[in-house]
Amino acid sequence: MIKGKDGSVIPKVVIERLPRYYRYFDWLENQMEKISSRKLGELMGSSASQVRLDLSYFGDFGQQGYGYNIKKLKNELGNILHVNIPMKFVIVGAGNIGRALIRYNAFTQAGFKLTAIFDVKPILIGEKINDVPIYDAKELGPFVKEHRIDIAVVAVPKEAANEVARVLVENGIKGILNFAPMDLDLPNNFPVENIHIIDKILALSFFISS
Amino acid sequence: MIKGKDGSVIPKVVIERLPRYYRYFDWLENQMEKISSRKLGELMGSSASQVRLDLSYFGDFGQQGYGYNIKKLKNELGNILHVNIPMKFVIVGAGNIGRALIRYNAFTQAGFKLTAIFDVKPILIGEKINDVPIYDAKELGPFVKEHRIDIAVVAVPKEAANEVARVLVENGIKGILNFAPMDLDLPNNFPVENIHIIDKILALSFFISS
């Protein structure tokens, strides 16, 4: 459980909204100096009170009658989200999704350093993509342990996903970004975020047809 | 607003969970005939009462003391999610993410038909990927209108995303799956699902460091 400055437990949904605030401040920074909770809520499609409540968990950044100082808030949120401490990550699975993520510059821009790629296909092992080496999946465990990797992006077929997750956890990985279309079998409260593309398009097709 | 069989409004979070149930039933179908809400909740990491509540919106599929008939429930959920009516979609943007999605078989397996790809780069226009043609982004509007495309996957840089969304909506697109790292400016209640990869990894790095 994560606690705010006043000691209250911060709901997971609030934490998951923070990167969105960060994105907005990053974009607003070059356009204005300060912004009110009302205006920010309008931009983000939520209410002023929601904005004030969300941000209040992380300390009193706003000033009544003045609004939020954008640059300061961006820096504070950046610290909270640890964008300033580079995190090391690996990508497991060099299939379609894995390959796209290897070339996805946004990770680097956000301060994440791709250290290695792992796959089972002999033809890929020993190759490099964007200067990042592809290693045999058998080496995943020792590599994660030795290099103290923070995050693993799991982009393997679902049949392999739980075995990959087990190896990662056993070797001290701190968090998993999972693209495999299943829920991984992980210890309670283990940091994991899922990106289930098919769930999203199925939900969309339901909304459309209703 | 979407209403359930008994006329009550179904919360968006419940609808977004349905594809996950569908995935579980698809997987369980070959292993067993029926399952209790308790067992299903355990598998999915939620409670029996949550399962019963979620599924109750869509009609009374469970039978007390017997549990849910997996095959029947899968078919019912499939109908609700319209997996049996093939939906046509286009991909806008043939960059890293767009290209990965073109080759992402799960869309086809789930009944979605990729009809065309659009990009602005002259070198790509006229090419084909996996037999699907890449057209000039200028043709997006007329194409969507003429072929009555259901869904557009937006995988363009954020600078271009709102203009693409505007063209799509004007030409009758029914829903958008957005990979651009921003919230699109869309009419109220327009069906949209966002996949913000960077938000997910930032949230993860926060959970890890806390």
Coordinates of C-alpha atoms in Angstrom, one line a residue:
Chain A
M1 CA 0.0 0.0 0.0
I2 CA 1.3 3.4 -1.0
K3 CA 0.7 6.3 1.4
G4 CA 0.4 10.0 0.6
K5 CA 2.1 12.9 2.4
D6 CA -0.7 13.0 5.0
G7 CA -0.4 9.3 5.7
S8 CA -3.6 8.3 3.9
V9 CA -3.6 5.3 1.5
I10 CA -3.5 6.5 -2.2
P11 CA -5.9 4.5 -4.3
K12 CA -4.4 2.6 -7.2
V13 CA -6.6 4.5 -9.7
V14 CA -5.2 7.8 -8.6
I15 CA -1.6 6.6 -9.1
E16 CA -2.5 5.3 -12.5
R17 CA -3.8 8.7 -13.4
L18 CA -0.6 10.5 -12.5
P19 CA 1.3 9.8 -15.7
R20 CA -1.6 11.5 -17.5
Y21 CA -1.2 14.6 -15.4
Y22 CA 2.5 14.4 -16.1
R23 CA 1.8 14.3 -19.9
Y24 CA -0.4 17.3 -19.7
F25 CA 2.1 19.4 -17.7
D26 CA 4.8 18.4 -20.1
W27 CA 2.7 19.7 -22.9
L28 CA 1.5 22.8 -21.1
E29 CA 4.9 23.8 -19.8
N30 CA 5.8 25.7 -23.0
Q31 CA 2.5 27.4 -23.3
M32 CA 1.7 28.9 -19.9
E33 CA 3.1 29.3 -16.4
K34 CA 0.2 28.5 -14.2
I35 CA -3.2 26.8 -14.5
S36 CA -6.3 26.5 -12.3
S37 CA -7.8 23.2 -11.3
R38 CA -10.9 24.2 -13.2
K39 CA -9.1 24.8 -16.4
L40 CA -7.0 21.7 -16.0
G41 CA -10.1 19.6 -15.3
E42 CA -11.7 20.9 -18.5
L43 CA -8.6 20.0 -20.6
M44 CA -8.4 16.6 -19.1
G45 CA -12.1 15.9 -19.2
S46 CA -12.6 15.7 -15.4
S47 CA -13.8 18.1 -12.7
A48 CA -11.9 20.7 -10.8
S49 CA -12.5 18.8 -7.5
Q50 CA -11.2 15.6 -9.0
V51 CA -8.0 17.4 -10.0
R52 CA -7.6 18.9 -6.6
L53 CA -8.3 15.6 -4.8
D54 CA -5.9 13.6 -7.0
L55 CA -3.0 16.1 -6.6
S56 CA -3.6 16.7 -2.9
Y57 CA -2.4 13.1 -2.1
F58 CA 1.1 14.2 -3.2
G59 CA 1.4 17.3 -1.2
D60 CA -0.1 20.8 -1.5
F61 CA 1.1 21.9 -4.9
G62 CA -1.7 24.4 -5.6
Q63 CA -2.2 27.8 -4.3
Q64 CA -5.7 29.2 -3.8
G65 CA -6.6 32.0 -6.3
Y66 CA -3.4 31.4 -8.2
G67 CA -3.5 27.9 -9.4
Y68 CA -0.8 25.3 -10.0
N69 CA 2.7 26.3 -11.1
I70 CA 3.1 24.1 -14.1
K71 CA 6.9 23.8 -14.2
K72 CA 7.1 23.1 -10.5
L73 CA 4.3 20.6 -10.6
K74 CA 5.8 18.8 -13.6
N75 CA 9.1 18.4 -11.7
E76 CA 7.4 17.2 -8.5
L77 CA 5.3 14.7 -10.5
G78 CA 8.5 13.7 -12.4
N79 CA 10.1 13.0 -9.1
I80 CA 7.2 11.0 -7.8
L81 CA 7.1 9.0 -11.0
H82 CA 10.9 8.6 -10.9
V83 CA 11.3 9.8 -14.5
N84 CA 14.5 11.4 -13.4
I85 CA 16.1 8.1 -12.2
P86 CA 16.7 6.0 -15.3
M87 CA 15.2 2.6 -14.9
K88 CA 16.6 -0.4 -16.7
F89 CA 14.3 -2.7 -18.6
V90 CA 14.4 -5.8 -20.8
I91 CA 12.0 -7.0 -23.5
V92 CA 11.2 -10.7 -23.5
G93 CA 9.9 -11.8 -26.9
A94 CA 11.0 -10.3 -30.2
G95 CA 7.8 -11.0 -32.1
N96 CA 5.6 -8.3 -33.6
I97 CA 4.8 -6.5 -30.5
G98 CA 8.3 -6.9 -29.0
R99 CA 10.0 -5.5 -32.1
A100 CA 7.7 -2.5 -32.2
L101 CA 8.5 -1.8 -28.6
I102 CA 12.2 -2.1 -29.2
R103 CA 11.9 0.8 -31.7
Y104 CA 9.5 2.8 -29.5
N105 CA 11.4 5.9 -28.7
A106 CA 9.0 7.1 -26.1
F107 CA 10.5 4.7 -23.5
T108 CA 13.9 6.3 -23.9
Q109 CA 12.4 9.8 -23.8
A110 CA 10.7 8.9 -20.6
G111 CA 14.0 7.8 -19.0
F112 CA 13.8 4.0 -19.4
K113 CA 16.9 2.3 -20.7
L114 CA 16.5 -0.9 -22.8
T115 CA 19.3 -3.2 -21.8
A116 CA 18.6 -6.5 -23.6
I117 CA 16.1 -8.5 -25.6
F118 CA 15.4 -12.2 -25.1
D119 CA 13.9 -14.7 -27.5
V120 CA 13.8 -18.5 -28.0
K121 CA 14.3 -18.4 -31.8
P122 CA 17.9 -19.5 -32.7
I123 CA 17.9 -17.2 -35.8
L124 CA 17.4 -14.1 -33.7
I125 CA 19.9 -14.9 -30.9
G126 CA 23.1 -13.0 -31.3
E127 CA 21.5 -10.3 -33.5
K128 CA 21.0 -6.7 -32.5
I129 CA 18.1 -4.4 -33.0
N130 CA 18.8 -0.7 -32.6
D131 CA 22.1 -1.7 -31.0
V132 CA 20.4 -3.7 -28.3
P133 CA 21.5 -7.4 -28.3
I134 CA 19.1 -10.3 -28.5
Y135 CA 20.0 -13.1 -26.1
D136 CA 18.8 -16.7 -25.6
A137 CA 15.8 -16.8 -23.3
K138 CA 17.7 -19.3 -21.2
E139 CA 19.9 -16.4 -20.1
L140 CA 17.0 -14.3 -18.9
G141 CA 17.2 -15.2 -15.2
P142 CA 21.0 -14.8 -14.7
F143 CA 21.0 -11.5 -16.7
V144 CA 18.1 -10.0 -14.7
K145 CA 19.9 -10.9 -11.5
E146 CA 23.4 -9.8 -12.5
H147 CA 22.3 -6.4 -14.0
R148 CA 19.6 -5.7 -11.4
I149 CA 17.0 -5.1 -14.1
D150 CA 14.0 -3.1 -12.8
I151 CA 11.3 -3.8 -15.3
A152 CA 10.6 -6.6 -17.8
V153 CA 8.2 -6.1 -20.8
V154 CA 6.7 -9.5 -21.4
A155 CA 5.7 -9.9 -25.1
V156 CA 5.7 -13.7 -25.5
P157 CA 2.8 -16.0 -26.5
K158 CA 0.4 -16.8 -23.7
E159 CA 1.6 -20.4 -23.4
A160 CA 5.1 -19.1 -22.4
A161 CA 4.1 -16.1 -20.3
N162 CA 3.8 -17.7 -16.8
E163 CA 7.1 -19.5 -17.1
V164 CA 8.8 -16.2 -18.1
A165 CA 7.1 -14.4 -15.2
R166 CA 8.3 -17.1 -12.8
V167 CA 11.9 -16.8 -13.9
L168 CA 11.7 -13.0 -13.7
V169 CA 10.3 -12.9 -10.2
E170 CA 12.8 -15.5 -9.0
N171 CA 15.6 -13.4 -10.2
G172 CA 14.5 -10.2 -8.6
I173 CA 12.6 -8.3 -11.3
K174 CA 10.8 -5.4 -9.6
G175 CA 7.9 -5.0 -12.0
I176 CA 6.3 -6.4 -15.2
L177 CA 4.6 -4.7 -18.1
N178 CA 2.6 -7.6 -19.6
F179 CA 1.4 -7.7 -23.2
A180 CA 0.6 -11.4 -23.2
P181 CA -3.2 -11.8 -23.4
M182 CA -3.6 -13.3 -20.0
D183 CA -3.3 -12.5 -16.3
L184 CA 0.1 -13.6 -15.0
D185 CA 0.4 -15.8 -12.0
L186 CA 2.4 -13.5 -9.7
P187 CA 2.9 -13.0 -5.9
N188 CA 0.2 -10.9 -4.2
N189 CA 0.6 -7.2 -4.8
F190 CA 3.5 -7.7 -7.2
P191 CA 3.8 -4.6 -9.4
V192 CA 2.3 -5.5 -12.8
E193 CA 0.5 -3.5 -15.5
N194 CA -1.3 -5.2 -18.3
I195 CA -1.8 -4.1 -21.8
H196 CA -4.5 -6.3 -23.3
I197 CA -5.0 -5.0 -26.8
I198 CA -7.7 -7.5 -27.6
D199 CA -9.8 -6.7 -24.5
K200 CA -9.8 -3.1 -25.6
I201 CA -11.0 -3.7 -29.1
L202 CA -13.6 -6.2 -27.8
A203 CA -14.9 -3.6 -25.3
L204 CA -15.0 -1.1 -28.1
S205 CA -17.0 -3.3 -30.4
F206 CA -19.5 -3.8 -27.6
F207 CA -19.9 -0.1 -27.0
I208 CA -20.4 0.4 -30.8
S209 CA -23.0 -2.2 -31.1
S210 CA -25.1 -1.2 -28.1
Chain B
M1 CA -25.6 4.7 -21.6
I2 CA -25.8 0.9 -21.9
K3 CA -28.5 -0.9 -20.0
G4 CA -28.6 -4.5 -18.8
K5 CA -31.4 -7.0 -19.2
D6 CA -33.2 -5.7 -16.1
G7 CA -33.0 -2.1 -17.3
S8 CA -30.3 -0.9 -15.0
V9 CA -27.3 1.1 -16.4
I10 CA -24.2 -1.1 -16.8
P11 CA -21.1 0.7 -15.4
K12 CA -18.3 1.1 -18.0
V13 CA -15.9 -0.7 -15.8
V14 CA -18.1 -3.8 -15.9
I15 CA -18.2 -3.7 -19.7
E16 CA -14.5 -3.3 -19.9
R17 CA -14.1 -6.5 -17.8
L18 CA -16.3 -8.6 -20.1
P19 CA -13.5 -9.4 -22.6
R20 CA -11.5 -10.8 -19.7
Y21 CA -14.3 -13.1 -18.8
Y22 CA -14.6 -14.1 -22.4
R23 CA -10.9 -14.9 -22.5
Y24 CA -11.2 -17.1 -19.4
F25 CA -14.2 -19.0 -20.8
D26 CA -12.4 -19.5 -24.1
W27 CA -9.5 -21.0 -22.2
L28 CA -11.7 -23.1 -19.7
E29 CA -14.0 -24.5 -22.4
N30 CA -11.7 -27.3 -23.3
Q31 CA -11.0 -28.2 -19.7
M32 CA -14.3 -28.4 -17.9
E33 CA -18.0 -28.1 -18.4
K34 CA -19.1 -25.9 -15.6
I35 CA -17.6 -23.6 -13.0
S36 CA -18.7 -21.9 -9.8
S37 CA -18.5 -18.2 -9.2
R38 CA -16.1 -18.9 -6.3
K39 CA -13.7 -20.9 -8.5
L40 CA -14.0 -18.4 -11.3
G41 CA -13.3 -15.5 -8.9
E42 CA -10.2 -17.3 -7.6
L43 CA -8.9 -17.9 -11.1
M44 CA -9.4 -14.3 -12.1
G45 CA -8.3 -12.8 -8.8
S46 CA -11.6 -11.3 -7.8
S47 CA -14.4 -12.4 -5.4
A48 CA -17.3 -14.7 -6.1
S49 CA -19.8 -11.9 -5.5
Q50 CA -18.0 -9.6 -8.0
V51 CA -18.3 -12.4 -10.6
R52 CA -22.0 -12.9 -9.9
L53 CA -22.6 -9.2 -9.9
D54 CA -20.7 -8.6 -13.2
L55 CA -22.4 -11.4 -15.0
S56 CA -25.9 -10.7 -13.6
Y57 CA -26.1 -7.5 -15.7
F58 CA -26.3 -9.6 -18.9
G59 CA -28.9 -12.0 -17.8
D60 CA -29.1 -14.9 -15.4
F61 CA -26.5 -17.3 -16.8
G62 CA -25.6 -19.0 -13.5
Q63 CA -27.6 -21.7 -11.7
Q64 CA -27.5 -22.0 -8.0
G65 CA -25.7 -25.0 -6.7
Y66 CA -24.6 -25.9 -10.3
G67 CA -22.5 -23.0 -11.4
Y68 CA -22.0 -21.5 -14.8
N69 CA -22.2 -23.6 -18.0
I70 CA -18.9 -22.5 -19.6
K71 CA -19.8 -23.2 -23.3
K72 CA -23.1 -21.4 -23.0
L73 CA -21.7 -18.5 -21.2
K74 CA -18.9 -18.1 -23.7
N75 CA -21.4 -18.1 -26.5
E76 CA -23.6 -15.6 -24.7
L77 CA -20.7 -13.3 -24.0
G78 CA -19.4 -13.7 -27.6
N79 CA -22.8 -12.5 -28.8
I80 CA -22.8 -9.6 -26.3
L81 CA -19.3 -8.6 -27.5
H82 CA -20.2 -9.2 -31.1
V83 CA -17.3 -11.5 -31.7
N84 CA -19.5 -13.4 -34.1
I85 CA -20.3 -10.4 -36.3
P86 CA -17.0 -9.5 -38.2
M87 CA -16.1 -5.9 -37.7
K88 CA -14.1 -4.0 -40.3
F89 CA -11.2 -1.8 -39.1
V90 CA -8.4 0.3 -40.6
I91 CA -5.0 1.2 -39.1
V92 CA -3.9 4.8 -39.4
G93 CA -0.2 5.1 -39.2
A94 CA 2.3 2.5 -40.4
G95 CA 5.1 3.3 -37.9
N96 CA 6.4 0.9 -35.3
I97 CA 3.2 0.3 -33.5
G98 CA 1.1 0.4 -36.6
R99 CA 3.2 -2.2 -38.3
A100 CA 3.2 -4.5 -35.2
L101 CA -0.6 -4.3 -35.2
I102 CA -0.9 -5.2 -38.9
R103 CA 0.8 -8.4 -38.1
Y104 CA -1.0 -9.0 -34.9
N105 CA -3.0 -12.2 -35.6
A106 CA -5.2 -11.8 -32.5
F107 CA -7.3 -9.2 -34.2
T108 CA -8.2 -11.7 -37.0
Q109 CA -8.8 -14.5 -34.5
A110 CA -11.2 -12.3 -32.6
G111 CA -13.2 -11.6 -35.7
F112 CA -11.9 -8.2 -36.8
K113 CA -11.0 -7.7 -40.4
L114 CA -8.2 -5.3 -41.3
T115 CA -9.4 -3.6 -44.5
A116 CA -6.7 -0.9 -45.2
I117 CA -3.7 0.9 -43.8
F118 CA -3.1 4.7 -44.1
D119 CA 0.1 6.7 -43.9
V120 CA 1.5 10.0 -45.1
K121 CA 4.9 8.7 -46.2
P122 CA 5.2 8.5 -50.0
I123 CA 7.5 5.6 -49.9
L124 CA 4.9 3.4 -48.1
I125 CA 1.9 4.4 -50.2
G126 CA 1.0 1.7 -52.7
E127 CA 2.8 -1.0 -50.8
K128 CA 1.2 -3.9 -49.1
I129 CA 1.8 -5.5 -45.7
N130 CA 0.3 -9.0 -45.2
D131 CA -1.7 -8.4 -48.3
V132 CA -3.4 -5.3 -46.9
P133 CA -2.8 -2.1 -49.0
I134 CA -1.3 1.1 -47.7
Y135 CA -3.1 4.2 -49.0
D136 CA -2.4 7.9 -48.8
A137 CA -3.8 9.3 -45.5
K138 CA -5.6 11.9 -47.7
E139 CA -7.9 9.0 -48.8
L140 CA -8.8 8.1 -45.2
G141 CA -12.1 10.0 -45.0
P142 CA -13.6 8.8 -48.3
F143 CA -12.5 5.3 -47.7
V144 CA -14.1 5.1 -44.2
K145 CA -17.3 6.5 -45.6
E146 CA -17.5 4.3 -48.7
H147 CA -16.6 1.0 -47.0
R148 CA -18.5 1.8 -43.8
I149 CA -15.5 1.0 -41.6
D150 CA -16.4 0.3 -38.0
I151 CA -13.2 0.9 -36.1
A152 CA -10.0 2.8 -36.7
V153 CA -6.8 2.1 -34.8
V154 CA -5.0 5.4 -34.5
A155 CA -1.2 4.9 -34.3
V156 CA 0.1 8.3 -35.5
P157 CA 2.3 10.8 -33.7
K158 CA 0.4 13.0 -31.2
E159 CA 0.7 16.1 -33.4
A160 CA -1.4 14.4 -36.1
A161 CA -3.8 12.5 -33.9
N162 CA -6.6 15.0 -33.4
E163 CA -6.8 15.8 -37.2
V164 CA -7.0 12.1 -37.9
A165 CA -9.7 11.7 -35.3
R166 CA -11.7 14.6 -36.8
V167 CA -11.6 13.1 -40.3
L168 CA -12.6 9.7 -38.9
V169 CA -15.6 11.0 -36.9
E170 CA -16.8 13.2 -39.8
N171 CA -16.8 10.2 -42.1
G172 CA -18.9 8.0 -39.8
I173 CA -16.3 5.9 -37.9
K174 CA -18.1 4.1 -35.0
G175 CA -15.2 3.7 -32.6
I176 CA -11.5 4.5 -32.1
L177 CA -8.7 2.5 -30.5
N178 CA -6.1 5.1 -29.8
F179 CA -2.4 4.4 -29.4
A180 CA -1.3 8.1 -29.7
P181 CA -0.1 9.3 -26.3
M182 CA -2.8 11.8 -25.7
D183 CA -6.5 12.1 -25.2
L184 CA -8.4 12.7 -28.4
D185 CA -10.8 15.6 -28.8
L186 CA -14.0 13.6 -29.6
P187 CA -17.7 14.2 -29.3
N188 CA -19.2 13.4 -25.8
N189 CA -19.6 9.7 -25.2
F190 CA -17.9 8.7 -28.5
P191 CA -16.7 5.1 -28.2
V192 CA -12.9 5.3 -27.7
E193 CA -10.4 3.1 -25.9
N194 CA -6.9 4.3 -25.2
I195 CA -3.7 2.3 -25.0
H196 CA -1.2 4.6 -23.4
I197 CA 1.9 2.4 -23.1
I198 CA 4.0 5.2 -21.5
D199 CA 1.4 5.9 -18.8
K200 CA 1.5 2.2 -17.9
I201 CA 5.3 2.0 -17.6
L202 CA 5.4 5.3 -15.6
A203 CA 2.7 4.0 -13.2
L204 CA 4.8 0.8 -12.9
S205 CA 8.0 2.7 -12.0
F206 CA 6.0 4.6 -9.4
F207 CA 4.7 1.3 -7.8
I208 CA 8.2 -0.1 -7.8
S209 CA 9.9 2.8 -6.2
S210 CA 7.3 3.3 -3.4

